[in-house]
mmCIF file of C-alpha atoms in Angstrom:
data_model
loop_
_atom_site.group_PDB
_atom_site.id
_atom_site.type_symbol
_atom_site.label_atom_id
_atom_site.label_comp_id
_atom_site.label_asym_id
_atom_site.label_seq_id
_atom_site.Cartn_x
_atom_site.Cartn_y
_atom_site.Cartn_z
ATOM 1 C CA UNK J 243 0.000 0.000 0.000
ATOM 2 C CA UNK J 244 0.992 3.486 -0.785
ATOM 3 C CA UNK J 245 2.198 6.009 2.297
ATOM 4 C CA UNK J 246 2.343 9.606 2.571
ATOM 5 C CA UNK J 247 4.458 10.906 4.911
ATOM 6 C CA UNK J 248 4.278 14.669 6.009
ATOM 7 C CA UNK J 249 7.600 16.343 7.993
ATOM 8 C CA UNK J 250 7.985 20.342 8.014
ATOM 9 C CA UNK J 251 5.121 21.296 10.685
ATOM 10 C CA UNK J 252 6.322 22.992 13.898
ATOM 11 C CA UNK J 253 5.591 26.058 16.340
ATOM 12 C CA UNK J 254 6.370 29.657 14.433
ATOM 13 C CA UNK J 255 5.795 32.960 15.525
ATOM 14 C CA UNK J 256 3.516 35.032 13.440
ATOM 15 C CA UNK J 257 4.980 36.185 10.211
ATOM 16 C CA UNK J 258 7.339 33.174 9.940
ATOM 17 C CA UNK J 259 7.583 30.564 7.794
ATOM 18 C CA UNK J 260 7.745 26.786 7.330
ATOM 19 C CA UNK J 261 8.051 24.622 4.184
ATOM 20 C CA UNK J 262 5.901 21.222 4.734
ATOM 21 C CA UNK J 263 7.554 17.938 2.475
ATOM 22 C CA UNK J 264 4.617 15.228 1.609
ATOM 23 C CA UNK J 265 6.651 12.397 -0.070
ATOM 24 C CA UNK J 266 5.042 9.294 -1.212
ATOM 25 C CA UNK J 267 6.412 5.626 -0.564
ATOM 26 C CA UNK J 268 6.378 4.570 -3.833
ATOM 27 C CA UNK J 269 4.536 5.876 -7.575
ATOM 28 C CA UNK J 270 1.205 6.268 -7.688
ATOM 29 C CA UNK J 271 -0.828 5.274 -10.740
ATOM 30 C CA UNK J 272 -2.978 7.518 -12.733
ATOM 31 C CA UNK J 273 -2.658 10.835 -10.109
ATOM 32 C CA UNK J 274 -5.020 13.664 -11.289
ATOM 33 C CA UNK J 275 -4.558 16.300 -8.390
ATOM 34 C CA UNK J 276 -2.151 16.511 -5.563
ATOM 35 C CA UNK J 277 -3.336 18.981 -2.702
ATOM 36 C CA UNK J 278 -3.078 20.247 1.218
ATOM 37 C CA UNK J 279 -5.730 20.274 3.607
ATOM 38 C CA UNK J 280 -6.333 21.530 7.239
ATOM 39 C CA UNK J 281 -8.036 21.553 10.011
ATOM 40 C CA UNK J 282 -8.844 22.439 13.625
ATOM 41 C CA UNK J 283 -10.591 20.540 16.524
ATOM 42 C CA UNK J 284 -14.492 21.086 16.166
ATOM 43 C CA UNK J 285 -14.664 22.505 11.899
ATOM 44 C CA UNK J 286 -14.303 20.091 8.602
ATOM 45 C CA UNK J 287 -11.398 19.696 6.607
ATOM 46 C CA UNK J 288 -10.558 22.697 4.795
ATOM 47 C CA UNK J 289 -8.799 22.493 1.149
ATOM 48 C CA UNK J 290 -5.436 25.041 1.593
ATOM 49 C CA UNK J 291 -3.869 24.230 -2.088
ATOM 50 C CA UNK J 292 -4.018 21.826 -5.237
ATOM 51 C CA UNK J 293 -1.934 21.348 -7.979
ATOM 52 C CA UNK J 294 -2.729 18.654 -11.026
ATOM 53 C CA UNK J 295 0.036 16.661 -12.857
ATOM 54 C CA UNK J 296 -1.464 19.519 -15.897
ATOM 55 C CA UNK J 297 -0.047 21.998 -13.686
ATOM 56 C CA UNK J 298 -2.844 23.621 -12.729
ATOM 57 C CA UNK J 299 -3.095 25.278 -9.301
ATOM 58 C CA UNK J 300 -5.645 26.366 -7.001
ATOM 59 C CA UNK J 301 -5.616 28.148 -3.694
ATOM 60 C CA UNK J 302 -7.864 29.156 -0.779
ATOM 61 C CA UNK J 303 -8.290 33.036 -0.289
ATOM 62 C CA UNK J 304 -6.756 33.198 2.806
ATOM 63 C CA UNK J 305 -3.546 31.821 1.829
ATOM 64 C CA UNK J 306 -3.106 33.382 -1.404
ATOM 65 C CA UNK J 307 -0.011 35.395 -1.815
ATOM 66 C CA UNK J 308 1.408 33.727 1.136
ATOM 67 C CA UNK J 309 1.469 30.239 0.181
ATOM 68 C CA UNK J 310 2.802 28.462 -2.511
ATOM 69 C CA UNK J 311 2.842 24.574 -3.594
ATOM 70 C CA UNK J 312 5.141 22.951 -6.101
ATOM 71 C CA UNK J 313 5.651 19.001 -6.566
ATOM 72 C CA UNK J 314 8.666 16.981 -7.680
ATOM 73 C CA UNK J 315 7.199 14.251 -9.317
ATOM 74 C CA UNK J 316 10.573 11.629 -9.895
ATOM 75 C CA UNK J 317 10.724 12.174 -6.052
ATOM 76 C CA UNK J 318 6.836 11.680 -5.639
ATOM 77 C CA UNK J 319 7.131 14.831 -3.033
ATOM 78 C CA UNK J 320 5.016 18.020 -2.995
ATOM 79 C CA UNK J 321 5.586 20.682 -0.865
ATOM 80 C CA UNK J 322 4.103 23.662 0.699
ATOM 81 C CA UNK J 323 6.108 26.729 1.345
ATOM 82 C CA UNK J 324 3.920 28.715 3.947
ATOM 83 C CA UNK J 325 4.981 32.637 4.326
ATOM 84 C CA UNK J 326 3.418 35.100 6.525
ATOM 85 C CA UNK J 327 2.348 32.745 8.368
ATOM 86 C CA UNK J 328 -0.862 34.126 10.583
ATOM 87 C CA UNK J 329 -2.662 32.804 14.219
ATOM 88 C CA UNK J 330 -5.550 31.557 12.165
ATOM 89 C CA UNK J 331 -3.240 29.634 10.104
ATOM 90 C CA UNK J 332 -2.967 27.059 13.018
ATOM 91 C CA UNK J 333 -4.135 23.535 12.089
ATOM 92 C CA UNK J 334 -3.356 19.762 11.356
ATOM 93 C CA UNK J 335 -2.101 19.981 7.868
ATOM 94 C CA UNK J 336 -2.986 16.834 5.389
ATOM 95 C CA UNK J 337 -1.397 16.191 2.409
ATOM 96 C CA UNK J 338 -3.450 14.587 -0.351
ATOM 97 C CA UNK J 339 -2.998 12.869 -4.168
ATOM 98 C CA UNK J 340 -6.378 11.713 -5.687
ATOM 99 C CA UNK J 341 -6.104 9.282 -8.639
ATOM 100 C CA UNK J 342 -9.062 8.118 -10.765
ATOM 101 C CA UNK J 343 -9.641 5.606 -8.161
ATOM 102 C CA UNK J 344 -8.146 6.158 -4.926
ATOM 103 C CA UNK J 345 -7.606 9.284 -2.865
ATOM 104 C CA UNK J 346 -4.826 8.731 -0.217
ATOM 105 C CA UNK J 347 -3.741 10.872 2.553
ATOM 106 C CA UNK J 348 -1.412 11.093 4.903
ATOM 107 C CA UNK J 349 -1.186 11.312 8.751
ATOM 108 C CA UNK J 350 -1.047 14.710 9.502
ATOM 109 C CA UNK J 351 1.597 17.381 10.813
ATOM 110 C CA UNK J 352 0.506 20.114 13.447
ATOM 111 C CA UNK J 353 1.436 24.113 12.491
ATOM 112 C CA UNK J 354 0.852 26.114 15.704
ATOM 113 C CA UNK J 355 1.667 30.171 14.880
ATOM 114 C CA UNK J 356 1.860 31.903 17.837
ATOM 115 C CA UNK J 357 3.800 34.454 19.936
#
């Protein structure tokens, strides 16, 4: 079976930064979008940023222009570089790739901003 595993998460002060790594165990067949997710105790899963193996890419308002993800795919790694990083930006972050059958995720990795 397929693993993600997230490293990069942390405890920042606002207006730092931190780069999150999601690499994959092995290739995945037939990806269509790779993405990041978050969430905090009590709310749904929120989607942060997606990118598809087209290289198309798609972020949530409140991370745009302060975010930014990118992929290496002959690693099987995508990454989120998080600037500006804000309170409200505190959450479990999830890294995601969807294929035409599967969606995998992986385990998680907290991001606490605060002073």
């Amino acid at each position: 079976q397929v693993q993600l595993v997230e490293s990069g998460g942390g405890l920042v002060q606002p207006g730092g930064s931190l780069r999150l790594s999601c690499a994959a165990s092995r290739s995945i067949f037939s990806i269509y979008v790779r993405g990041w997710y978050r969430q905090v105790p009590g709310k749904q899963r929120e989607l942060v940023a997606i990118i598809t193996t087209g290289g198309s890419i798609n972020y949530a308002d409140s991370v745009k222009g302060r975010f930014t993800i990118s992929s290496d795919n002959a690693k099987n790694t995508v990454y989120l570089q998080m600037n500006g990083l804000k309170p409200e930006d505190t959450a479990v972050y999830y890294c995601t790739v969807q294929t035409t059958a599967i969606q995998y995720w992986g385990q998680g990795t907290q991001v606490t901003v605060s002073s």
